[in-house]
Structures are given as structure tokens and as C-alpha cells.
Short mmCIF file of C-alpha atoms in Angstrom, two decimals:
data_model
loop_
_atom_site.label_atom_id
_atom_site.label_comp_id
_atom_site.label_asym_id
_atom_site.label_seq_id
_atom_site.Cartn_x
_atom_site.Cartn_y
_atom_site.Cartn_z
CA UNK K 22 0.00 0.00 0.00
CA UNK K 23 2.83 2.37 0.90
CA UNK K 24 4.58 1.51 -2.37
CA UNK K 25 1.41 2.30 -4.34
CA UNK K 26 1.02 5.65 -2.57
CA UNK K 27 4.65 6.54 -3.29
CA UNK K 28 4.27 5.59 -6.96
CA UNK K 29 1.08 7.66 -7.18
CA UNK K 30 2.83 10.72 -5.64
CA UNK K 31 5.75 10.28 -8.03
CA UNK K 32 3.38 10.17 -11.01
CA UNK K 33 1.53 13.24 -9.66
CA UNK K 34 4.81 15.16 -9.31
CA UNK K 35 5.79 14.28 -12.90
CA UNK K 36 2.43 15.65 -14.06
CA UNK K 37 2.99 18.87 -12.11
CA UNK K 38 6.48 19.24 -13.53
CA UNK K 39 5.19 18.68 -17.06
CA UNK K 40 2.44 21.29 -16.53
CA UNK K 41 4.95 23.77 -15.10
CA UNK K 42 7.35 23.25 -17.99
CA UNK K 43 4.48 23.58 -20.46
CA UNK K 44 3.29 26.77 -18.74
CA UNK K 45 6.84 28.21 -18.72
CA UNK K 46 7.26 27.43 -22.41
CA UNK K 47 3.89 29.00 -23.16
CA UNK K 48 4.85 32.17 -21.26
CA UNK K 49 8.18 32.38 -23.10
CA UNK K 50 6.43 31.84 -26.44
CA UNK K 51 3.98 34.62 -25.67
CA UNK K 52 6.74 36.99 -24.52
CA UNK K 53 8.86 36.44 -27.60
CA UNK K 54 5.92 36.50 -30.00
CA UNK K 55 3.65 38.99 -28.26
CA UNK K 56 3.66 41.33 -31.26
CA UNK K 57 2.60 38.54 -33.60
CA UNK K 58 -0.07 37.32 -31.20
CA UNK K 59 -1.40 40.84 -30.64
CA UNK K 60 -1.44 41.45 -34.40
CA UNK K 61 -3.59 38.35 -34.76
CA UNK K 62 -6.22 40.01 -32.57
CA UNK K 63 -5.56 43.47 -34.04
CA UNK K 64 -5.12 42.92 -37.78
CA UNK K 65 -4.61 45.82 -40.16
CA UNK K 66 -6.47 44.96 -43.37
CA UNK K 67 -6.94 47.53 -46.15
CA UNK K 68 -3.72 49.20 -44.96
CA UNK K 69 -2.80 50.83 -48.28
CA UNK K 70 -6.32 52.21 -48.77
CA UNK K 71 -6.46 53.47 -45.18
CA UNK K 72 -3.10 55.23 -45.46
CA UNK K 73 -4.05 56.73 -48.83
CA UNK K 74 -7.29 58.32 -47.58
CA UNK K 75 -5.84 59.18 -44.17
CA UNK K 76 -3.12 61.12 -45.97
CA UNK K 77 -5.55 62.69 -48.44
CA UNK K 78 -7.88 63.96 -45.70
CA UNK K 79 -5.24 64.51 -42.99
CA UNK K 80 -6.58 61.94 -40.54
CA UNK K 81 -4.65 59.56 -38.29
CA UNK K 82 -4.67 56.18 -40.08
CA UNK K 83 -4.67 54.41 -36.72
CA UNK K 84 -7.84 56.26 -35.80
CA UNK K 85 -9.48 55.03 -39.01
CA UNK K 86 -8.47 51.41 -38.42
CA UNK K 87 -9.61 51.68 -34.78
CA UNK K 88 -13.01 52.94 -35.93
CA UNK K 89 -13.29 50.07 -38.41
CA UNK K 90 -12.37 47.51 -35.76
CA UNK K 91 -14.96 48.96 -33.38
CA UNK K 92 -17.69 49.51 -35.97
CA UNK K 93 -17.56 46.39 -38.12
CA UNK K 94 -14.55 44.34 -37.00
CA UNK K 95 -13.44 44.61 -40.65
CA UNK K 96 -16.56 42.98 -42.07
CA UNK K 97 -17.09 44.99 -45.25
CA UNK K 98 -20.58 43.49 -45.64
CA UNK K 99 -21.72 44.52 -42.14
CA UNK K 100 -25.15 46.15 -41.87
CA UNK K 101 -26.36 47.36 -38.47
CA UNK K 102 -29.90 47.12 -37.14
CA UNK K 103 -30.25 50.85 -37.80
CA UNK K 104 -29.02 50.55 -41.39
CA UNK K 105 -25.39 51.66 -41.12
CA UNK K 106 -23.32 49.87 -43.74
CA UNK K 107 -19.80 48.70 -44.51
CA UNK K 108 -16.46 48.87 -42.76
CA UNK K 109 -17.05 52.35 -41.37
CA UNK K 110 -20.77 51.74 -40.71
CA UNK K 111 -21.98 54.78 -42.63
CA UNK K 112 -25.69 55.53 -42.68
CA UNK K 113 -27.06 55.80 -46.26
CA UNK K 114 -28.20 59.44 -45.76
CA UNK K 115 -24.78 60.38 -44.39
CA UNK K 116 -23.11 58.60 -47.31
CA UNK K 117 -25.23 60.58 -49.78
CA UNK K 118 -24.42 63.84 -47.99
CA UNK K 119 -20.67 63.09 -47.96
CA UNK K 120 -20.75 62.15 -51.66
CA UNK K 121 -22.31 65.54 -52.49
CA UNK K 122 -19.73 67.33 -50.34
CA UNK K 123 -16.81 65.71 -52.15
CA UNK K 124 -18.36 66.06 -55.60
CA UNK K 125 -19.12 62.37 -56.16
CA UNK K 126 -22.24 61.04 -57.86
CA UNK K 127 -24.99 59.55 -55.71
CA UNK K 128 -23.89 56.41 -53.91
CA UNK K 129 -26.03 53.27 -53.82
CA UNK K 130 -26.57 51.35 -50.61
CA UNK K 131 -24.59 48.48 -52.15
CA UNK K 132 -21.66 50.82 -52.87
CA UNK K 133 -21.42 51.62 -49.13
CA UNK K 134 -20.36 47.99 -48.69
CA UNK K 135 -17.35 48.52 -50.97
CA UNK K 136 -14.24 48.78 -48.73
CA UNK K 137 -12.60 51.63 -50.64
CA UNK K 138 -15.81 53.65 -50.77
CA UNK K 139 -16.46 53.11 -47.07
CA UNK K 140 -12.92 54.11 -46.11
CA UNK K 141 -12.95 57.16 -48.38
CA UNK K 142 -16.28 58.45 -47.09
CA UNK K 143 -15.41 57.63 -43.48
CA UNK K 144 -12.02 59.35 -43.67
CA UNK K 145 -13.55 62.48 -45.19
CA UNK K 146 -16.30 62.51 -42.55
CA UNK K 147 -13.83 62.11 -39.67
CA UNK K 148 -11.76 64.98 -41.14
CA UNK K 149 -14.88 67.13 -41.47
CA UNK K 150 -15.91 66.40 -37.87
CA UNK K 151 -12.35 67.25 -36.84
CA UNK K 152 -12.77 70.71 -38.40
CA UNK K 153 -16.18 71.09 -36.75
CA UNK K 154 -14.80 70.31 -33.29
CA UNK K 155 -11.30 71.82 -33.58
CA UNK K 156 -9.63 68.41 -33.60
CA UNK K 157 -11.14 67.26 -30.27
CA UNK K 158 -11.09 63.52 -30.84
CA UNK K 159 -13.64 62.80 -28.11
CA UNK K 160 -16.17 65.15 -29.71
CA UNK K 161 -15.38 63.78 -33.17
CA UNK K 162 -15.98 60.20 -32.07
CA UNK K 163 -19.07 61.12 -30.06
CA UNK K 164 -20.51 62.82 -33.16
CA UNK K 165 -19.54 59.90 -35.40
CA UNK K 166 -21.42 57.52 -33.12
CA UNK K 167 -24.10 59.61 -31.44
CA UNK K 168 -24.78 62.15 -34.15
CA UNK K 169 -23.48 65.63 -34.93
CA UNK K 170 -26.72 67.28 -33.82
CA UNK K 171 -26.64 65.54 -30.45
CA UNK K 172 -23.05 66.59 -29.75
CA UNK K 173 -23.79 70.21 -30.71
CA UNK K 174 -26.81 70.11 -28.40
CA UNK K 175 -24.74 68.67 -25.53
CA UNK K 176 -22.15 71.41 -26.01
CA UNK K 177 -24.83 74.14 -26.13
CA UNK K 178 -26.42 72.85 -22.93
CA UNK K 179 -22.99 72.56 -21.27
CA UNK K 180 -23.58 68.83 -20.78
CA UNK K 181 -20.28 68.10 -22.52
CA UNK K 182 -17.04 70.01 -22.85
CA UNK K 183 -14.76 67.60 -24.73
CA UNK K 184 -11.31 66.19 -24.08
CA UNK K 185 -10.35 62.67 -23.03
CA UNK K 186 -10.80 63.50 -19.35
CA UNK K 187 -14.43 64.45 -20.08
CA UNK K 188 -15.61 61.18 -21.67
CA UNK K 189 -17.82 60.51 -18.64
CA UNK K 190 -19.81 63.65 -19.51
CA UNK K 191 -21.17 62.07 -22.71
CA UNK K 192 -24.91 61.61 -22.02
CA UNK K 193 -25.39 58.44 -24.11
CA UNK K 194 -23.87 55.35 -22.37
CA UNK K 195 -23.43 53.60 -25.74
CA UNK K 196 -21.52 56.59 -27.11
CA UNK K 197 -19.32 56.80 -23.99
CA UNK K 198 -18.41 53.13 -24.39
CA UNK K 199 -17.85 53.60 -28.14
CA UNK K 200 -15.45 56.52 -27.60
CA UNK K 201 -13.49 54.56 -24.99
CA UNK K 202 -13.25 51.49 -27.25
CA UNK K 203 -12.08 53.45 -30.29
CA UNK K 204 -9.44 55.33 -28.27
CA UNK K 205 -8.20 52.07 -26.74
CA UNK K 206 -8.02 50.42 -30.18
CA UNK K 207 -6.24 53.49 -31.56
CA UNK K 208 -3.57 53.30 -28.83
CA UNK K 209 -3.10 49.57 -29.44
CA UNK K 210 -2.74 50.10 -33.20
CA UNK K 211 -0.22 52.90 -32.64
CA UNK K 212 1.78 50.55 -30.42
CA UNK K 213 1.62 47.52 -32.72
CA UNK K 214 2.10 49.19 -36.08
#
């Protein structure tokens, strides 16, 4: 009986040692490949198109990719319950308005699902919101998600003043969360790429 107990403990110790070695190897693998692993969770598709339109409209490309990750997780065929479409989740009316502003012909709902069109319109719109709100990224993102009219109203009523330290002032909980997520994704993309 004592011999069996000793053999069982020995086998148990071997299992613990194997698990510890496996865990140590896993930790080392993660440490040495953390950039590759992180890039798996934070891919950067459409990079050339993003950089082209970010440069054209003077927008941070990492902000654009962060918005795409948050809005559609890079699903170019994404359509929200409210009707927003494509990578940048642009509402059809907003897409039509942007197209007129940049001198493009009317855009079909199907065209909003085209990655290049979505990125182009989204980059222009982010740049336009940046001009509207003097580059305040929190106000830009709040307007992109919660609507330009709502943000102007919040500012007029002194419910919102802008700046990263004022995110908690955003009246819509969904928009507060959205702004935080995009800013977090933007920081991660800056770090990784």
C-alpha cells in the first residue's frame, strides 16, 4: 500500500512538472511573439487604402483602423440594425451627404459595402468632424457615433465640454463606451504598427 502511494505521488509530481514546464514554455512563447499574437487580434487589413485616404484627408490612419475595428470588426458586408453599412458603418443618408460634399455622384446602398468607398467616405467625414470640433477627438468620435446634432446640443447645454478626461460627460452610455473602445483600439494600433 505504501509503495502504491509513493508511486502515485511520483506520477503526480511528474504531471505537475510537465504542466509547469508547459506553462513556462507558453509564457516564453507569448513573450517572444507577443507582437505577432497581438497582431492576430488586431489585424490591419486595407492598410494601403487606409493610409491613402488618411493622408488625403489629414486623418490619423490608426484612428481610421480603430473605428473600423470597433464599428464592423473589418466585415465589409456589415449592416447594423439601424441601417449603417460597410467597414465604417456609414448611414445611407450620411453617405449621400458626404458624396455631395466631395463632388461624387450619388452612392447606392450596395456601394457603401465597398471597402474603398467606405474608407474614403469615413475618412472624409472624420476629417470634417475634426474641423467642426477643432480636432477634439472625443467630440469627433461622439458625433460619429451619437450624431453631430446631439453633440452640438450637448455642447450648447454645457452637458459636454470635450477632451479625453471628459468622456464621462457624454450623455449616451453607448456613445461613452464607443469613444473609450475606439481610443483604446487606436492606442493599441499605434503601439503595434
